[in-house]
Coordinates of C-alpha atoms in Angstrom, one line a residue:
Chain A
M7 CA 61.7 -4.2 -18.6
T8 CA 62.9 -5.9 -15.4
D9 CA 63.6 -9.6 -15.6
L10 CA 60.7 -11.7 -15.5
R11 CA 62.5 -14.2 -13.4
H12 CA 62.4 -12.0 -10.4
Y13 CA 58.8 -12.5 -10.2
D14 CA 59.5 -16.3 -9.7
V15 CA 61.6 -15.5 -6.6
I16 CA 59.2 -13.4 -4.7
V17 CA 55.8 -15.1 -4.0
S18 CA 54.2 -12.7 -1.8
P19 CA 54.7 -10.2 1.2
A20 CA 54.0 -11.8 4.6
I21 CA 51.6 -9.5 6.5
T22 CA 51.6 -10.7 10.0
E23 CA 52.1 -9.4 13.3
K24 CA 55.9 -10.3 13.6
A25 CA 56.5 -8.7 10.2
T26 CA 54.7 -5.5 11.1
M27 CA 57.1 -5.3 14.2
A28 CA 59.9 -6.0 11.9
S29 CA 59.2 -3.0 9.9
D30 CA 60.4 -0.8 12.8
N31 CA 64.0 -2.0 12.1
N32 CA 63.7 -1.2 8.6
Q33 CA 62.9 -4.7 7.7
V34 CA 60.5 -6.2 5.4
V35 CA 59.3 -9.9 5.2
F36 CA 58.6 -12.0 2.1
N37 CA 57.5 -15.4 1.3
V38 CA 59.8 -16.5 -1.4
A39 CA 60.3 -19.6 -3.6
K40 CA 61.9 -22.5 -1.8
K41 CA 64.8 -22.6 -4.3
A42 CA 65.5 -19.1 -4.4
T43 CA 69.0 -17.9 -2.9
K44 CA 69.9 -14.9 -1.0
P45 CA 71.7 -13.1 -3.8
E46 CA 68.8 -13.8 -5.9
I47 CA 66.2 -12.4 -3.4
K48 CA 68.5 -9.5 -3.1
A49 CA 68.6 -8.8 -6.8
A50 CA 64.6 -9.2 -7.3
I51 CA 63.8 -7.0 -4.4
E52 CA 66.3 -4.2 -5.7
A53 CA 64.9 -4.7 -9.3
L54 CA 61.3 -4.8 -8.3
F55 CA 60.8 -2.2 -5.8
G56 CA 63.8 0.1 -6.8
V57 CA 65.3 0.2 -3.3
K58 CA 68.7 -0.6 -1.7
V59 CA 69.0 -4.0 0.3
K60 CA 71.6 -4.2 3.1
A61 CA 71.1 -7.8 4.0
V62 CA 68.7 -10.9 3.5
N63 CA 68.2 -13.5 6.1
T64 CA 66.3 -16.5 5.0
L65 CA 64.4 -19.3 7.0
L66 CA 62.8 -22.5 5.7
R67 CA 59.7 -23.5 7.6
K68 CA 59.1 -27.2 7.3
G69 CA 55.3 -28.4 6.6
K70 CA 53.9 -30.4 9.4
V71 CA 52.6 -33.8 8.8
K72 CA 48.7 -33.3 9.5
R73 CA 46.0 -36.1 9.6
F74 CA 42.6 -35.6 8.6
R75 CA 40.1 -38.5 9.1
G76 CA 43.1 -40.9 9.5
I77 CA 44.7 -39.8 6.4
K78 CA 48.0 -38.6 6.2
G79 CA 48.6 -35.4 4.5
R80 CA 51.7 -32.9 4.7
Q81 CA 51.9 -29.1 4.6
S82 CA 54.1 -27.4 2.1
D83 CA 57.3 -25.9 3.2
V84 CA 57.5 -22.3 3.1
K85 CA 60.8 -20.1 2.6
K86 CA 60.7 -16.7 4.1
A87 CA 63.0 -13.9 3.5
I88 CA 63.6 -11.0 6.1
V89 CA 64.9 -8.3 3.8
T90 CA 66.9 -5.5 5.8
L91 CA 66.9 -2.3 3.6
A92 CA 69.6 0.0 3.6
E93 CA 69.7 3.3 5.7
G94 CA 67.0 5.6 4.7
Q95 CA 65.2 3.3 2.1
T96 CA 61.4 2.5 2.7
L97 CA 59.3 0.1 1.0
D98 CA 55.5 -0.4 1.5
V99 CA 54.6 -3.7 0.5
S100 CA 50.7 -3.2 1.0
T101 CA 50.6 -1.0 -2.2
G102 CA 51.4 -4.1 -4.2
L103 CA 53.5 -4.4 -7.5
Chain B
M21 CA 29.0 19.9 9.0
Q22 CA 27.6 22.8 7.1
V23 CA 24.0 23.2 5.8
T24 CA 23.0 25.9 3.2
E25 CA 20.0 26.7 1.9
T26 CA 20.3 27.3 -1.9
L27 CA 16.6 27.6 -2.8
A28 CA 13.4 28.7 -1.2
E29 CA 10.9 29.3 -3.5
G30 CA 7.2 29.0 -2.7
L31 CA 7.0 25.5 -1.0
K32 CA 10.3 24.3 -2.7
R33 CA 13.4 23.9 -0.7
E34 CA 16.8 23.0 -1.6
I35 CA 19.5 22.4 0.8
K36 CA 23.2 21.9 0.2
V37 CA 25.0 19.7 3.0
V38 CA 28.8 19.5 3.1
V39 CA 30.6 17.3 5.5
P40 CA 34.3 18.0 5.5
A41 CA 36.9 15.4 4.9
Q42 CA 38.5 15.6 8.4
E43 CA 35.0 15.1 9.9
M44 CA 34.5 12.1 7.8
E45 CA 38.1 10.8 8.6
Q46 CA 37.5 11.2 12.3
K47 CA 34.2 9.3 12.4
L48 CA 35.8 6.5 10.2
N49 CA 38.8 6.3 12.9
E50 CA 36.2 6.0 15.5
R51 CA 34.5 3.1 13.9
L52 CA 37.8 1.5 13.1
A53 CA 39.0 1.8 16.8
D54 CA 35.7 0.3 17.7
A55 CA 36.1 -2.8 15.2
K56 CA 39.7 -3.2 16.2
N57 CA 39.1 -5.7 19.0
K58 CA 36.7 -7.5 17.2
V59 CA 38.1 -8.5 13.6
R60 CA 40.2 -11.6 13.3
L61 CA 42.7 -11.4 10.6
N62 CA 45.1 -14.2 9.4
G63 CA 48.6 -13.5 10.8
F64 CA 47.4 -11.3 13.8
R65 CA 46.1 -12.1 17.1
P66 CA 42.8 -10.4 17.8
G67 CA 43.1 -7.0 18.8
K68 CA 46.8 -6.6 17.5
V69 CA 45.9 -5.7 14.0
P70 CA 47.8 -2.3 13.3
M71 CA 45.3 0.4 12.4
S72 CA 46.9 1.2 9.1
H73 CA 46.3 -2.4 8.0
L74 CA 42.8 -2.5 9.5
K75 CA 41.9 0.7 7.5
K76 CA 43.4 -0.6 4.2
M77 CA 41.2 -3.6 4.5
Y78 CA 38.0 -2.2 5.9
G79 CA 38.5 1.6 5.3
K80 CA 36.2 1.5 2.3
S81 CA 33.3 -0.3 3.3
F82 CA 32.9 1.4 6.6
M83 CA 33.3 4.8 4.6
A84 CA 30.5 3.8 2.4
D85 CA 28.3 2.7 5.6
L86 CA 29.1 6.1 7.1
V87 CA 28.0 7.8 3.9
N88 CA 24.7 5.9 3.7
E89 CA 24.1 6.5 7.3
I90 CA 24.6 10.2 6.9
I91 CA 22.2 10.4 4.0
R92 CA 19.7 8.4 5.9
D93 CA 19.7 10.2 9.0
K94 CA 20.7 13.7 8.3
P95 CA 17.7 14.8 6.1
G96 CA 15.4 14.1 8.8
A97 CA 17.5 15.7 11.5
I98 CA 18.1 18.5 9.0
L99 CA 14.3 19.1 8.8
T100 CA 13.5 18.7 12.1
E101 CA 16.1 21.3 13.0
R102 CA 14.5 23.7 10.5
G103 CA 10.9 23.0 12.0
E104 CA 9.8 22.0 8.5
R105 CA 7.8 18.8 7.4
S106 CA 8.6 17.4 3.9
A107 CA 5.6 16.6 1.8
T108 CA 7.5 13.5 0.4
Q109 CA 10.6 11.7 0.9
P110 CA 13.4 14.5 0.2
E111 CA 15.3 13.8 -3.0
I112 CA 19.0 13.5 -2.5
K113 CA 21.6 14.2 -5.1
M114 CA 25.1 13.3 -4.9
T115 CA 28.1 13.3 -7.2
E116 CA 27.9 10.5 -9.5
D117 CA 31.4 10.8 -10.8
E118 CA 33.1 7.7 -9.7
A119 CA 36.5 9.0 -9.2
E120 CA 35.0 11.7 -7.1
A121 CA 33.0 9.3 -5.2
N122 CA 36.1 7.2 -4.5
E123 CA 38.0 10.2 -3.1
I124 CA 35.3 10.9 -0.8
L125 CA 35.4 7.2 0.4
D126 CA 39.2 7.9 1.0
A127 CA 38.4 10.7 3.0
K128 CA 40.3 13.1 0.8
K129 CA 37.5 15.1 -0.3
D130 CA 34.4 16.8 1.3
F131 CA 31.4 15.0 1.3
E132 CA 28.6 17.1 -0.4
F133 CA 25.0 16.3 -1.0
S134 CA 21.8 18.3 -1.8
L135 CA 18.2 17.8 -0.7
A136 CA 15.3 18.8 -2.8
Y137 CA 11.8 18.7 -1.2
E138 CA 8.7 20.6 -0.7
V139 CA 7.6 21.8 2.6
I140 CA 4.1 21.1 3.9
P141 CA 2.9 24.4 4.9
A142 CA 2.4 25.1 8.5
I143 CA -1.4 25.0 8.9
E144 CA -2.7 27.5 11.5
L145 CA -5.9 25.9 12.9
K146 CA -8.7 28.7 13.1
G147 CA -10.3 27.4 16.1
D148 CA -12.3 30.6 16.7
S149 CA -14.2 30.3 13.5
K150 CA -16.8 27.9 14.1
L151 CA -18.3 25.5 11.6
T152 CA -21.9 25.8 11.1
V153 CA -23.8 22.7 9.9
T154 CA -27.3 22.1 9.0
R155 CA -28.3 18.4 9.9
E156 CA -31.2 17.5 7.8
V157 CA -33.1 14.9 9.6
V158 CA -36.0 13.0 8.0
D159 CA -38.9 12.1 9.8
I160 CA -40.2 8.9 8.6
P161 CA -43.8 8.7 7.8
D162 CA -45.8 5.8 9.2
E163 CA -46.9 5.0 5.6
E164 CA -43.4 4.3 4.5
V165 CA -42.8 1.9 7.4
E166 CA -46.1 0.1 6.7
E167 CA -44.8 -0.3 3.1
Q168 CA -41.6 -1.9 4.1
V169 CA -43.3 -4.1 6.4
L170 CA -45.5 -5.2 3.9
R171 CA -42.7 -6.0 1.5
I172 CA -41.3 -8.1 4.2
A173 CA -44.6 -9.9 4.8
E174 CA -45.1 -10.8 1.2
N175 CA -41.8 -12.5 1.4
A176 CA -42.8 -14.5 4.4
K177 CA -46.2 -15.5 2.7
T178 CA -47.9 -18.6 3.8
Y179 CA -49.9 -20.9 1.5
E180 CA -52.6 -23.4 2.3
T181 CA -53.7 -26.2 0.5
K182 CA -56.7 -25.7 -1.5
K183 CA -59.0 -27.7 -3.5
G184 CA -59.9 -26.9 -7.2
K185 CA -58.2 -25.1 -10.0
A186 CA -54.8 -23.3 -9.5
A187 CA -55.1 -19.6 -10.4
D188 CA -52.4 -17.0 -10.9
G189 CA -50.5 -16.3 -7.6
D190 CA -51.2 -19.9 -6.4
R191 CA -48.4 -22.0 -5.3
V192 CA -48.4 -25.5 -7.2
T193 CA -46.4 -28.5 -6.1
I194 CA -45.1 -30.4 -9.3
D195 CA -43.0 -33.3 -10.5
Y196 CA -41.7 -32.6 -14.0
L197 CA -39.7 -34.0 -16.7
G198 CA -38.7 -31.8 -19.9
K199 CA -37.9 -33.6 -23.0
I200 CA -36.6 -32.3 -26.3
D201 CA -37.5 -34.4 -29.4
G202 CA -38.5 -37.0 -27.1
E203 CA -35.4 -37.2 -25.1
P204 CA -34.8 -36.1 -21.6
F205 CA -32.2 -33.5 -21.2
D206 CA -30.2 -32.4 -18.5
G207 CA -31.7 -30.1 -15.7
G208 CA -35.2 -30.9 -17.0
K209 CA -36.3 -32.9 -14.2
D210 CA -37.4 -32.2 -10.7
D211 CA -39.7 -33.8 -8.0
D212 CA -41.7 -31.7 -5.6
A213 CA -40.8 -28.4 -7.2
E214 CA -42.8 -25.5 -5.6
L215 CA -43.8 -23.0 -8.2
V216 CA -45.7 -19.7 -7.7
I217 CA -47.6 -19.0 -10.8
G218 CA -47.1 -15.6 -12.0
S219 CA -43.6 -15.3 -10.3
K220 CA -41.9 -15.6 -13.5
R221 CA -39.0 -18.0 -12.1
F222 CA -39.7 -20.5 -15.1
I223 CA -39.2 -19.8 -18.7
P224 CA -42.0 -17.9 -20.2
G225 CA -45.1 -20.1 -21.3
F226 CA -44.5 -22.6 -18.5
E227 CA -46.4 -21.1 -15.7
E228 CA -49.3 -19.7 -17.7
Q229 CA -50.2 -23.2 -18.8
L230 CA -50.5 -24.6 -15.2
V231 CA -53.5 -22.1 -14.6
G232 CA -56.4 -24.3 -14.1
V233 CA -54.7 -27.5 -13.1
K234 CA -55.9 -29.5 -10.0
A235 CA -54.1 -31.7 -7.4
G236 CA -53.6 -35.2 -9.1
D237 CA -53.7 -34.0 -12.5
E238 CA -51.0 -35.1 -15.1
K239 CA -50.5 -33.0 -17.9
T240 CA -47.9 -32.3 -20.8
I241 CA -47.2 -28.7 -21.8
T242 CA -45.1 -27.4 -24.7
V243 CA -42.9 -24.5 -24.4
S244 CA -40.1 -23.2 -26.3
F245 CA -36.8 -21.6 -24.6
P246 CA -36.4 -18.3 -25.4
D247 CA -33.3 -17.6 -27.8
D248 CA -31.3 -16.0 -25.2
Y249 CA -31.5 -18.8 -22.8
P250 CA -28.1 -19.0 -20.7
A251 CA -27.8 -22.8 -21.8
A252 CA -26.8 -22.7 -25.3
N253 CA -27.8 -26.2 -25.9
L254 CA -31.5 -25.4 -24.9
A255 CA -31.6 -21.8 -26.2
G256 CA -34.5 -21.6 -28.8
K257 CA -35.4 -25.3 -28.6
E258 CA -39.0 -26.4 -28.3
A259 CA -39.8 -28.8 -25.3
T260 CA -42.3 -30.9 -24.0
F261 CA -42.7 -31.1 -20.0
D262 CA -44.4 -34.1 -18.4
I263 CA -46.0 -32.7 -15.4
K264 CA -47.6 -34.4 -12.4
V265 CA -49.5 -32.0 -10.1
K266 CA -49.2 -32.9 -6.5
D267 CA -50.8 -30.0 -4.6
V268 CA -52.1 -26.6 -5.2
A269 CA -52.2 -24.0 -2.6
A270 CA -53.4 -20.6 -2.3
A271 CA -51.7 -17.5 -0.6
A272 CA -53.0 -16.8 2.7
E273 CA -54.3 -13.4 3.1
L274 CA -51.8 -10.8 4.1
T275 CA -52.1 -9.6 7.5
I276 CA -49.5 -7.9 9.6
D277 CA -49.9 -9.4 13.1
D278 CA -47.9 -10.9 15.9
E279 CA -48.0 -14.2 14.2
L280 CA -46.2 -12.7 11.4
A281 CA -43.7 -11.0 13.6
K282 CA -43.2 -14.3 15.3
K283 CA -42.4 -16.2 12.2
L284 CA -39.7 -13.5 11.5
G285 CA -38.3 -14.0 15.0
L286 CA -39.7 -11.0 16.4
E287 CA -42.2 -10.8 19.6
S288 CA -44.9 -8.6 18.1
A289 CA -46.2 -6.7 15.2
D290 CA -45.1 -3.6 17.0
K291 CA -41.9 -4.8 17.5
L292 CA -41.5 -5.5 13.8
R293 CA -42.6 -2.0 12.9
E294 CA -39.8 -0.7 15.2
V295 CA -37.1 -2.8 13.6
V296 CA -38.3 -1.7 10.0
R297 CA -38.3 1.9 11.2
G298 CA -34.8 1.5 12.6
Q299 CA -33.5 0.2 9.5
I300 CA -35.1 3.0 7.5
E301 CA -33.7 5.6 10.0
S302 CA -30.0 4.3 9.7
Q303 CA -30.6 4.5 5.7
Y304 CA -31.2 8.1 5.8
G305 CA -28.8 8.4 8.8
Q306 CA -26.2 7.7 6.5
M307 CA -27.3 10.0 3.8
T308 CA -27.5 12.7 6.3
R309 CA -24.2 12.3 7.8
Q310 CA -22.5 12.3 4.3
K311 CA -24.2 15.4 3.7
V312 CA -23.3 16.9 7.2
K313 CA -19.8 15.8 6.2
R314 CA -19.7 17.6 3.1
Q315 CA -20.7 20.8 4.5
I316 CA -17.7 20.5 6.8
L317 CA -15.4 19.6 4.3
D318 CA -16.6 22.5 1.7
Q319 CA -16.2 25.0 4.8
L320 CA -12.8 23.7 5.6
D321 CA -12.1 24.3 2.0
E322 CA -12.9 27.6 2.2
L323 CA -11.6 28.5 5.4
Y324 CA -8.0 27.1 4.7
Q325 CA -6.6 28.3 1.5
F326 CA -2.9 27.6 1.0
D327 CA -0.6 26.4 -1.4
T328 CA -0.3 22.6 -1.5
P329 CA 3.0 20.7 -2.0
E330 CA 3.1 20.3 -6.0
T331 CA 4.6 16.8 -5.7
L332 CA 1.5 15.6 -3.6
V333 CA -1.0 17.1 -5.9
D334 CA 1.0 15.6 -8.8
A335 CA 0.6 12.1 -7.5
E336 CA -2.9 12.6 -6.5
F337 CA -3.7 13.9 -10.0
N338 CA -1.7 11.0 -11.7
N339 CA -3.9 8.6 -9.7
I340 CA -7.0 10.0 -10.9
W341 CA -5.7 10.5 -14.4
T342 CA -4.7 7.0 -15.0
Q343 CA -8.1 5.8 -13.5
I344 CA -10.0 8.2 -15.9
T345 CA -8.1 7.3 -18.8
R346 CA -8.5 3.6 -18.2
D347 CA -12.2 4.2 -17.8
L348 CA -12.5 5.9 -20.8
E349 CA -10.5 3.3 -22.8
Q350 CA -12.6 0.5 -21.1
S351 CA -15.9 2.1 -22.1
G352 CA -14.4 3.1 -25.6
K353 CA -15.1 6.8 -25.1
S354 CA -13.1 9.7 -25.8
F355 CA -13.3 13.1 -24.1
E356 CA -15.4 14.5 -26.8
D357 CA -17.9 12.0 -25.9
E358 CA -18.2 13.3 -22.5
D359 CA -18.5 17.1 -23.7
T360 CA -15.2 18.1 -22.6
T361 CA -11.7 18.3 -24.2
E362 CA -8.6 16.6 -22.5
E363 CA -7.3 19.9 -21.4
A364 CA -10.4 21.0 -19.7
A365 CA -10.7 17.6 -18.0
R366 CA -7.1 18.0 -16.9
E367 CA -7.5 21.2 -15.5
E368 CA -10.7 20.2 -13.8
Y369 CA -9.0 17.0 -12.2
R370 CA -6.1 19.1 -11.2
K371 CA -8.5 21.2 -9.1
L372 CA -9.8 18.4 -7.5
A373 CA -6.7 16.8 -6.7
E374 CA -5.3 20.1 -5.1
R375 CA -8.5 20.3 -3.0
R376 CA -8.1 16.6 -1.9
V377 CA -4.8 17.2 -0.8
R378 CA -5.3 20.6 0.7
L379 CA -8.3 18.9 2.8
G380 CA -6.2 15.8 3.7
L381 CA -3.5 17.9 5.2
V382 CA -5.9 20.2 7.1
L383 CA -8.0 16.9 8.4
S384 CA -4.9 15.4 9.7
E385 CA -3.5 18.6 11.2
I386 CA -6.9 19.1 13.0
G387 CA -6.8 15.3 14.0
E388 CA -3.3 15.5 15.4
K389 CA -4.0 18.7 17.4
A390 CA -7.2 17.3 18.7
G391 CA -5.5 14.0 19.8
V392 CA -7.6 11.8 17.5
K393 CA -6.3 8.3 18.0
V394 CA -7.5 5.1 16.3
A395 CA -7.9 2.3 18.9
D396 CA -6.7 -1.1 18.4
E397 CA -9.8 -2.8 18.6
E398 CA -11.3 -0.3 15.8
M399 CA -8.3 -1.4 13.7
Q400 CA -9.4 -5.0 14.3
R401 CA -12.9 -4.6 13.3
A402 CA -12.0 -2.7 10.2
L403 CA -9.6 -5.7 9.6
Y404 CA -12.1 -8.4 9.8
E405 CA -14.7 -6.4 7.8
Q406 CA -12.1 -6.3 5.0
V407 CA -11.4 -10.0 5.5
R408 CA -15.1 -10.7 5.3
Q409 CA -15.2 -9.5 1.7
F410 CA -12.9 -12.2 0.5
P411 CA -14.2 -15.4 1.7
G412 CA -12.1 -18.3 1.3
Q413 CA -9.0 -16.5 1.3
E414 CA -9.1 -15.2 4.8
R415 CA -5.7 -16.4 5.8
Q416 CA -4.1 -14.7 2.9
I417 CA -5.7 -11.4 3.5
M418 CA -4.7 -11.5 7.5
E419 CA -1.2 -12.3 6.3
Y420 CA -1.2 -9.5 3.8
F421 CA -2.3 -7.0 6.4
Q422 CA 0.1 -8.4 9.0
K423 CA 3.2 -8.3 6.7
T424 CA 2.4 -5.1 4.8
P425 CA 2.6 -2.0 7.2
G426 CA 1.3 0.3 4.7
A427 CA -1.7 -2.1 4.2
A428 CA -2.6 -1.5 7.8
A429 CA -2.2 2.1 7.2
S430 CA -4.9 2.1 4.7
L431 CA -7.2 0.6 6.9
R432 CA -6.4 3.2 9.5
A433 CA -6.7 6.2 7.5
P434 CA -10.8 6.0 6.8
I435 CA -11.2 5.4 10.5
F436 CA -9.1 8.2 11.4
E437 CA -10.8 10.5 9.2
E438 CA -14.3 9.7 10.4
K439 CA -13.2 10.3 13.9
V440 CA -11.8 13.8 12.8
I441 CA -15.1 14.4 11.3
D442 CA -16.9 13.4 14.6
H443 CA -14.5 15.7 16.4
L444 CA -15.3 18.6 14.2
L445 CA -18.9 17.9 14.4
S446 CA -19.0 18.0 18.1
E447 CA -17.4 21.4 18.0
A448 CA -19.4 22.9 15.2
D449 CA -22.7 24.6 15.4
V450 CA -25.2 22.2 14.5
T451 CA -29.0 23.1 13.6
D452 CA -31.5 20.4 13.1
K453 CA -33.7 20.8 10.1
T454 CA -36.4 18.3 9.7
V455 CA -37.0 17.6 5.9
S456 CA -38.9 15.2 3.9
K457 CA -37.4 12.5 2.1
E458 CA -37.8 14.1 -1.3
E459 CA -36.2 16.9 -0.1
L460 CA -33.1 15.1 1.2
M461 CA -32.7 13.4 -2.1
A462 CA -33.5 16.5 -4.2
E463 CA -31.1 19.0 -2.9
D464 CA -28.4 16.6 -3.1
E465 CA -28.7 16.4 -6.7
D466 CA -28.9 20.0 -7.3
E467 CA -25.6 20.2 -5.6
T468 CA -24.1 17.3 -7.5
G469 CA -24.9 19.5 -10.6
S470 CA -23.3 22.5 -9.5
K471 CA -20.4 21.1 -8.1
A472 CA -18.9 19.1 -10.9
E473 CA -19.8 20.7 -14.3
A474 CA -20.3 17.2 -15.8
S475 CA -22.2 15.0 -13.3
E476 CA -21.9 11.8 -15.4
K477 CA -18.3 12.0 -14.8
K478 CA -18.7 11.4 -11.2
P479 CA -18.7 7.6 -11.1
A480 CA -15.1 7.8 -12.7
K481 CA -14.0 10.2 -10.1
K482 CA -15.5 8.0 -7.4
K483 CA -13.7 5.0 -8.6
A484 CA -10.5 7.0 -8.8
A485 CA -10.9 8.0 -5.3
K486 CA -11.7 4.6 -4.0
K487 CA -8.5 3.4 -5.8
D488 CA -6.5 5.8 -3.9
E489 CA -7.1 4.2 -0.6
T490 CA -5.2 1.4 -1.6
V491 CA -2.6 3.3 -3.2
A492 CA -2.2 5.7 -0.4
A493 CA -0.9 3.1 1.8
D494 CA 2.7 3.6 1.0
E495 CA 2.5 7.4 1.9
G496 CA 1.4 7.7 5.5
E497 CA 1.4 11.6 5.4
K498 CA -1.0 12.0 2.6
K499 CA -3.3 9.2 3.6
P500 CA -6.1 11.1 5.2
A501 CA -6.4 13.3 2.1
K502 CA -7.1 10.8 -0.2
K503 CA -9.3 8.7 2.0
K504 CA -11.3 11.7 2.7
A505 CA -11.5 12.7 -0.7
A506 CA -13.0 9.3 -1.6
K507 CA -15.7 9.9 0.9
K508 CA -16.5 13.3 -0.3
D509 CA -17.1 12.1 -3.9
D510 CA -19.4 9.5 -2.4
A511 CA -21.3 12.4 -0.6
E512 CA -21.4 14.4 -4.0
E513 CA -22.7 11.4 -5.6
A514 CA -25.4 10.5 -3.2

């Protein structure tokens, strides 16, 4: 039984053009919880997908302020993790968990 | 794609079709490539979606489309290739196991399905064997024309005011007021009513008591309404009528002259006779045509003997059968009352259904070969005729025919059939034979007796046939069959 907390760390895989390109470099992109740290992400990926992670890079995309009919709103911030897998490891995010 | 015949028994065919998985996948990829530049997915610019992702998103639904398309198009193509025509829509069987179906959709398994159908036998037209038809023409005797003219004259009788008492056959003009127990009742009052004594238009006893009245007379008569009088409140009651006689007129003598003709809108008496003769002729003409038609159909029936597709016969038989049973139910009879058993009746109707189907196929084949076409204006005319039968709801009827393609076909069928008969008639050896009116009628009855064992069943059959015309609408192929059958029965009945 894997630790349930791992599921709180990983939100979803990011399926975009850029993520597809990253897969050429043996990297996988995930949306992760804003509070998640790199070690937590590494532990979660290794536990959930059973792969070896070489490195984790994260970025925090700040939400923009948007106005709709004069009312201000703010998009939520998104943290992404670009996970580099160890040599020879593969991970197909599209099959889901 | 592999096509293998698994069954060929009589007219029945079963065909197994296998589409290999690779072929399916290849077709799927073609479609995906086609869709690639059109789809918009979040996270990708148009046209930049990787194939694998596209396949994951749309692969299944595209594959389902593909399967549907194959099932829709292939049977027709296969049949054309084999040079066969199916009597009905081919029955398609494919796997019902969901797991297997999923594998097919994932292009991991060959797609297999089987077609089951009955072929329409190839009909070889026997062009050289000529049909021989005896056309019976009735010579209309002058007396009959005269009789008919007299009848018309009767209706157009004129009356002249006369002095003196009214007699039987005279026309009186009266005001009357009817009372029951001294109270006037509804509908019991009229002014200037014209009544011909002896015409029996009024309740019994009323007219008789008017014999002998004179213009200006006032009279009270007592009559009782018959027990079966339609208005329940009056039936069986005794009523008195206060009558004021205004006029008494005697019928003018019946003469057939130019004046009478003019009254009827024609120039002269000769012209009138001509018109009447024309009417009678067309009446007999119809009868003659029906007889001729049946001769043709009978000969075709003998000429063309082949196996008929079971499914068509079944459908036709079921039509007849439901009609018959419903008729019997309605009239509260059983087969025993009709001097027959259910099995015997079934067999008989089965034969009838088979004959109808067979003749229908033959007629449609002949018509096709001869290039018989139904022109648009003929369709229009038939449509208007149909519409006229439903006064008040013309709009709906029109709409119905425009929106339901099958309905138009049901109009087209009888016209097509008539034209085919015309065509056959033009090629047949026709001998004209003059017969008397009695002969024309009498012979028909004989044949009716021999044709169908139980002639009292005919009406039922005819109705069944009539009904077919509407039912037939949805199966274009067998249309002429049914229509024709209906006509045939008409003829037998006549």
